[in-house]
XYZ file of C-alpha atoms in Angstrom:
315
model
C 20.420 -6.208 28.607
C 19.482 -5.928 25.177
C 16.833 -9.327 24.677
C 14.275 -8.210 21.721
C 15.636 -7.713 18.323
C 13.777 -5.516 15.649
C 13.998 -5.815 12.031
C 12.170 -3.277 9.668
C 12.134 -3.779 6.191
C 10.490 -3.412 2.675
C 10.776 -4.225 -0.808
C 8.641 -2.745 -3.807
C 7.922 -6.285 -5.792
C 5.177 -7.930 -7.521
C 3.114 -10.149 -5.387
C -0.187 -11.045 -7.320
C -0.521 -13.454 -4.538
C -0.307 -11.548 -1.520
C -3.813 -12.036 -0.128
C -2.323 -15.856 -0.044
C 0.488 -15.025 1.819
C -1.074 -14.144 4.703
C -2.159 -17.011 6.384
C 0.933 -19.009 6.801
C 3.310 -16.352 7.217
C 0.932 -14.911 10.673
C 1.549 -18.483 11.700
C 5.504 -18.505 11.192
C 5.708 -15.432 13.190
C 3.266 -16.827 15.673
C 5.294 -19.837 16.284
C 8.603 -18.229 16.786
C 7.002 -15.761 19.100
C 7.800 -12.380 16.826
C 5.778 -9.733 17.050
C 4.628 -6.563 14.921
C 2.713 -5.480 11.585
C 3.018 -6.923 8.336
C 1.527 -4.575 5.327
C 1.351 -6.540 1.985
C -0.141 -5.675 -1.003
C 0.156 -6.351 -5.131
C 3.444 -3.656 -5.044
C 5.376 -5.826 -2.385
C 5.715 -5.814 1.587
C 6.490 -3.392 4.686
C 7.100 -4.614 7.977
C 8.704 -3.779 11.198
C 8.764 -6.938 13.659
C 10.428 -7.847 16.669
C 11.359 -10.989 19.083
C 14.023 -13.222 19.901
C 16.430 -12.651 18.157
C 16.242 -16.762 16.783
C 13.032 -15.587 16.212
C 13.507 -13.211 14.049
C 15.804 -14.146 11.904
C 13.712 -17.407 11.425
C 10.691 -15.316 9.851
C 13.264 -13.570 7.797
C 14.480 -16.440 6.466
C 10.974 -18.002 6.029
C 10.229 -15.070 3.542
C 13.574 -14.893 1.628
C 12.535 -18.769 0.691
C 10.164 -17.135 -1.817
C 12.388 -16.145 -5.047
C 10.549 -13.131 -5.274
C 12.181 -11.637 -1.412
C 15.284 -13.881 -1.936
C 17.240 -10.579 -1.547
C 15.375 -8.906 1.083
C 16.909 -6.284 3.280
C 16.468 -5.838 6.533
C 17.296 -3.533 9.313
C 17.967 -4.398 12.915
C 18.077 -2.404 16.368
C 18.338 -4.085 19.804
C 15.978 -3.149 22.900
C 15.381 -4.189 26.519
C 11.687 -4.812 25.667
C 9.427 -5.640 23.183
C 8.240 -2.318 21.400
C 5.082 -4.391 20.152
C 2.246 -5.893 21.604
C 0.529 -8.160 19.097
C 1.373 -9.418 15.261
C -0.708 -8.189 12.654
C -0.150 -9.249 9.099
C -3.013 -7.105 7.007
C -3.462 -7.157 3.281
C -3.020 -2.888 1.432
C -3.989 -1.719 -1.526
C -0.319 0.083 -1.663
C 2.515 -0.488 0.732
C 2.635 2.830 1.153
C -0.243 5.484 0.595
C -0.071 7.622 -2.518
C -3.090 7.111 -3.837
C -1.752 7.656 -7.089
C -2.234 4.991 -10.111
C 0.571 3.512 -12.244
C 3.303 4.493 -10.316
C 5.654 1.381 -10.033
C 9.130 1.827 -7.954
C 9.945 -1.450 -9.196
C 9.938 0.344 -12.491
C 10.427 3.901 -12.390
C 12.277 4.643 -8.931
C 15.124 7.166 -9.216
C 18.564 6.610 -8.219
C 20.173 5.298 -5.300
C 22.752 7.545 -3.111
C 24.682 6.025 -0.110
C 24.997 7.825 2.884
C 28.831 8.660 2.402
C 27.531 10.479 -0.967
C 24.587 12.194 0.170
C 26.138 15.430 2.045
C 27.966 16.460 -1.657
C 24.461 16.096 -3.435
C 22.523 18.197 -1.293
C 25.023 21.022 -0.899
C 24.830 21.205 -4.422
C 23.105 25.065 -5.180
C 21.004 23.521 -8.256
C 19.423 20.661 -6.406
C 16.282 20.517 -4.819
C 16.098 18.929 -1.674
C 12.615 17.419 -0.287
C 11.767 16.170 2.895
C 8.932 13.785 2.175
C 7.575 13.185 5.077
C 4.838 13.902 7.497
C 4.331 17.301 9.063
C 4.901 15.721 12.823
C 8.126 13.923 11.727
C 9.865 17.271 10.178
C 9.280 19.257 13.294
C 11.527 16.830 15.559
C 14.421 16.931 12.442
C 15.232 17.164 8.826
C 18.754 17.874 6.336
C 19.790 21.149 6.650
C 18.179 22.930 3.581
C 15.865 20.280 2.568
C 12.165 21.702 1.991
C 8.963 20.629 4.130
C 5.921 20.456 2.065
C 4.103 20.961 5.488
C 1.726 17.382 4.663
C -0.389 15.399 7.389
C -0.318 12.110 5.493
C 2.226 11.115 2.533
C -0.946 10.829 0.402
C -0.631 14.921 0.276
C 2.855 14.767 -1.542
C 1.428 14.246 -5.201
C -0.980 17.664 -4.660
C 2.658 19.505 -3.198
C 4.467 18.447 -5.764
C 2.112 19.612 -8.825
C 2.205 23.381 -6.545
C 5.624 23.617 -5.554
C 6.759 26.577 -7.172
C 10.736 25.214 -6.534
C 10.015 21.654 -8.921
C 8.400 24.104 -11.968
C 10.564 24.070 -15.014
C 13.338 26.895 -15.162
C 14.133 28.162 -18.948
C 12.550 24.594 -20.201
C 14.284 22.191 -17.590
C 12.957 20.797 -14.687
C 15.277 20.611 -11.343
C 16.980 18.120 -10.320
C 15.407 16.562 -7.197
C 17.049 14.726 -4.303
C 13.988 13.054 -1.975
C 14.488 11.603 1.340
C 12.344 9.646 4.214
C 13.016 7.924 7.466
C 14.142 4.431 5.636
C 13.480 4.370 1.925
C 10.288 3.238 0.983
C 8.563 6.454 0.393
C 11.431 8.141 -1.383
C 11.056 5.342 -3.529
C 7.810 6.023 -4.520
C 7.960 9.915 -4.359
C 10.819 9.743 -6.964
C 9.075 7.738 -9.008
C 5.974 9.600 -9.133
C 8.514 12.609 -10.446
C 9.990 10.048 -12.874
C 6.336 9.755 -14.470
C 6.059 13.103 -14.605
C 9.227 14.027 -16.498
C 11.888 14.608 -13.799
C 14.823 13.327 -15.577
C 17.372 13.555 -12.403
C 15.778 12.292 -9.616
C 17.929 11.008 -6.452
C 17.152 9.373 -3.012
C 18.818 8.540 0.022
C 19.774 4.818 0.192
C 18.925 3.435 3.224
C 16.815 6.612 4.236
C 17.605 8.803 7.586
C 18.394 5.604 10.006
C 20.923 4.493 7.482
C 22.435 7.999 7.222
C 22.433 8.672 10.954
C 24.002 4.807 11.089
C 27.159 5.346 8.520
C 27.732 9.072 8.849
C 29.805 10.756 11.696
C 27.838 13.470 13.879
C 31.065 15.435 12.805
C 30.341 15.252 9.381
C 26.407 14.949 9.270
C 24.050 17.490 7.984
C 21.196 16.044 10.053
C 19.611 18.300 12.613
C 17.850 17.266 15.712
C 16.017 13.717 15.708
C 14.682 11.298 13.449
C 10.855 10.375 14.557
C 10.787 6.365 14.298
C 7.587 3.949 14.462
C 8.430 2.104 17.174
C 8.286 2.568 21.044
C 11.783 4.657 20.603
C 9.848 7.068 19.360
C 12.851 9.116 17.792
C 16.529 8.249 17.254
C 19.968 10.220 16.775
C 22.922 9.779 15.833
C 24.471 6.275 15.386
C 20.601 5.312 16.573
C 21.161 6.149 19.875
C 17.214 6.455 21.308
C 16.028 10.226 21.727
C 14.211 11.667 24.279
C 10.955 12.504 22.848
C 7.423 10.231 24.061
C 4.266 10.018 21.734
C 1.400 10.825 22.275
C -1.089 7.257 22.235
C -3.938 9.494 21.264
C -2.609 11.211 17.934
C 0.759 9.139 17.401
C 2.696 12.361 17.402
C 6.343 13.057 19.252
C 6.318 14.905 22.362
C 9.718 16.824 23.393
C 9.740 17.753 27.171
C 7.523 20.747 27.108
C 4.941 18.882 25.930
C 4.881 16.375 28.586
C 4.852 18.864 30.929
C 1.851 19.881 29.932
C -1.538 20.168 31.926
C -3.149 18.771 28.345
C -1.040 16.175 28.385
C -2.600 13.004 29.661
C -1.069 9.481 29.402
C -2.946 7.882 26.401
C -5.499 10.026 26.213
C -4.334 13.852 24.462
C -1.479 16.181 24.067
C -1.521 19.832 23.773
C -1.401 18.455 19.868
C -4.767 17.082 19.849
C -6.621 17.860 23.139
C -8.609 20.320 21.360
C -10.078 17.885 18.423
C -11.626 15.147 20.364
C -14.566 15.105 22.613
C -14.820 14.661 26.248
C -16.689 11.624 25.349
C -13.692 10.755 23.021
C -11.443 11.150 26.362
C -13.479 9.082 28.313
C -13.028 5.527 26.628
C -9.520 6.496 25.862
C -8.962 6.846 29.480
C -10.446 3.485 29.456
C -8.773 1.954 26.744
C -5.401 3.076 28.698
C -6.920 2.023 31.941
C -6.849 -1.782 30.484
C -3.624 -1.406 28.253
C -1.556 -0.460 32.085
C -3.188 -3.434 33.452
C -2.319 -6.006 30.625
C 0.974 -4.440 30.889
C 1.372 -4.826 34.399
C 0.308 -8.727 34.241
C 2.938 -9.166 31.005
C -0.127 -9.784 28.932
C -0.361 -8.524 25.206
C -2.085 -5.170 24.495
C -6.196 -5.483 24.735
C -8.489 -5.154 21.946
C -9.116 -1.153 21.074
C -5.136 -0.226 22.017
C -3.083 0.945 19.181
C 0.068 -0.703 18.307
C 2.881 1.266 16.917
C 2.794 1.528 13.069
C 5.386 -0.067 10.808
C 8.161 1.256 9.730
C 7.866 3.987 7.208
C 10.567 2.637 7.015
């Protein structure tokens, strides 16, 4: 029985506004009983919600009645339960966290490839293929080939990208770049950032990794192993069948099945990831904190103050 819908989705735009937004559009979501985060910020919106599906669909349509999101895309996966607890709608400097001035995908984002196109770019010998995203989420997959710049927070791309000896200039011409993420919004960002710097060819992957693993047969794919997602799947496959991996509640990492064997592993508290960096102190109110979250749960209520939701899509 598949009763909760969830629709991520983004869209690099100017909202001068956005601190105004806020207000009435917790209050749609409220009263159709949707549920999630809401990121805006000058550069636009990032979201992943979920709900009834009449829900959902209603706070969709609530935000496409502003000209500026009139064509806003969405994505949408079914569940058997809700994989949030609370709606948050919080006003961001950036979207998405470079940390880097000027850059404007609205402006300078490189160019689109669809799924069906992607596997001829990146077998292509003279293109540079990046993997722009987080450390934790290349370890449970990535394109065969593509490069890991081996960074605990997208904010660490710009820094990789001024080192990486494979994006410096060869006999006066700089590579040509294909960049890819779980959904689309960083690529759009990271290619853009190479656009200001002089990259002339500069592709991403339309749709990002969930549209790829949606439209491409496993036959034909050049994906390998599973795509970490910020919901309570925690990773997906192929055709977006749910993976087997659980995260940690501690350090919002994937665990595969060795890791949840493990004696460090406890329920909301640490992994063999992160046991080491916190405290016993640290351990204590998280065994507290997951202590009140299991009981909330177990009366249907919503998540208590102090427990972490899952983050939005990075999408």
């Amino acid at each position: 029985m598949t009763d909760f819908l969830t629709a991520a989705f983004y869209k690099f735009v100017e909202l001068p506004d956005f601190a105004e937004l806020k207000a009435p559009l917790l209050a749609c979501c409220e009263a159709n009983d949707v549920k999630g985060i809401i990121l805006l910020a000058t550069e636009g919106i990032n979201s992943t919600i979920a709900g009834p599906a009449a829900g959902v669909h209603a706070v969709l349509a609530y935000l496409r009645r502003d000209p500026r999101l009139a064509d806003l895309p969405h994505k949408e996966a079914w569940s058997t339960k809700s994989p949030f607890y609370r709606m948050k709608v919080r006003l961001k400097r950036e979207i998405v966290t470079m940390g880097v001035p000027g850059i404007s995908p609205t402006r300078m984002a490189g160019t689109y490839v669809k799924p069906e196109d992607w596997n001829a770019l990146i077998s292509d010998p003279e293109v540079v293929v990046v993997d722009t995203r987080n450390d934790y989420e290349v370890g449970i997959g990535t394109f065969a080939g593509a490069l890991d710049p081996d960074i605990k927070s997208f904010a660490k791309l710009p820094e990789w990208v001024a080192q990486a000896p494979a994006l410096h200039p060869a006999n006066g011409k700089k590579p040509k770049v294909a960049m890819f993420c779980t959904g689309g919004i960083r690529c759009e960002k990271s290619t853009a950032l190479l656009r200001a710097q002089g990259f002339d060819e500069v592709y991403h992957l339309e749709g990002g990794i969930l549209k790829y693993l949606e439209t491409v047969p496993e036959a034909q794919s050049l994906w390998q192993g599973q795509c970490f997602v910020f919901d309570e799947r925690v990773s997906v496959g192929h055709g977006l069948v749910p993976g087997q991996h659980g995260l940690c509640r501690a350090c919002r990492q994937p665990l595969d099945d060795t890791d949840l064997a493990s004696p460090l592993f406890e329920a909301g508290v640490s992994c063999p990831k992160c046991h080491a960096n916190t405290r016993e102190t640290q351990k204590n109110s998280a065994r507290e904190r997951q202590r009140q979250w299991e009981l909330a749960k177990a009366r249907g209520d919503q998540a208590p103050i102090g427990v972490r939701l899952p983050r939005p899509a990075a999408p």
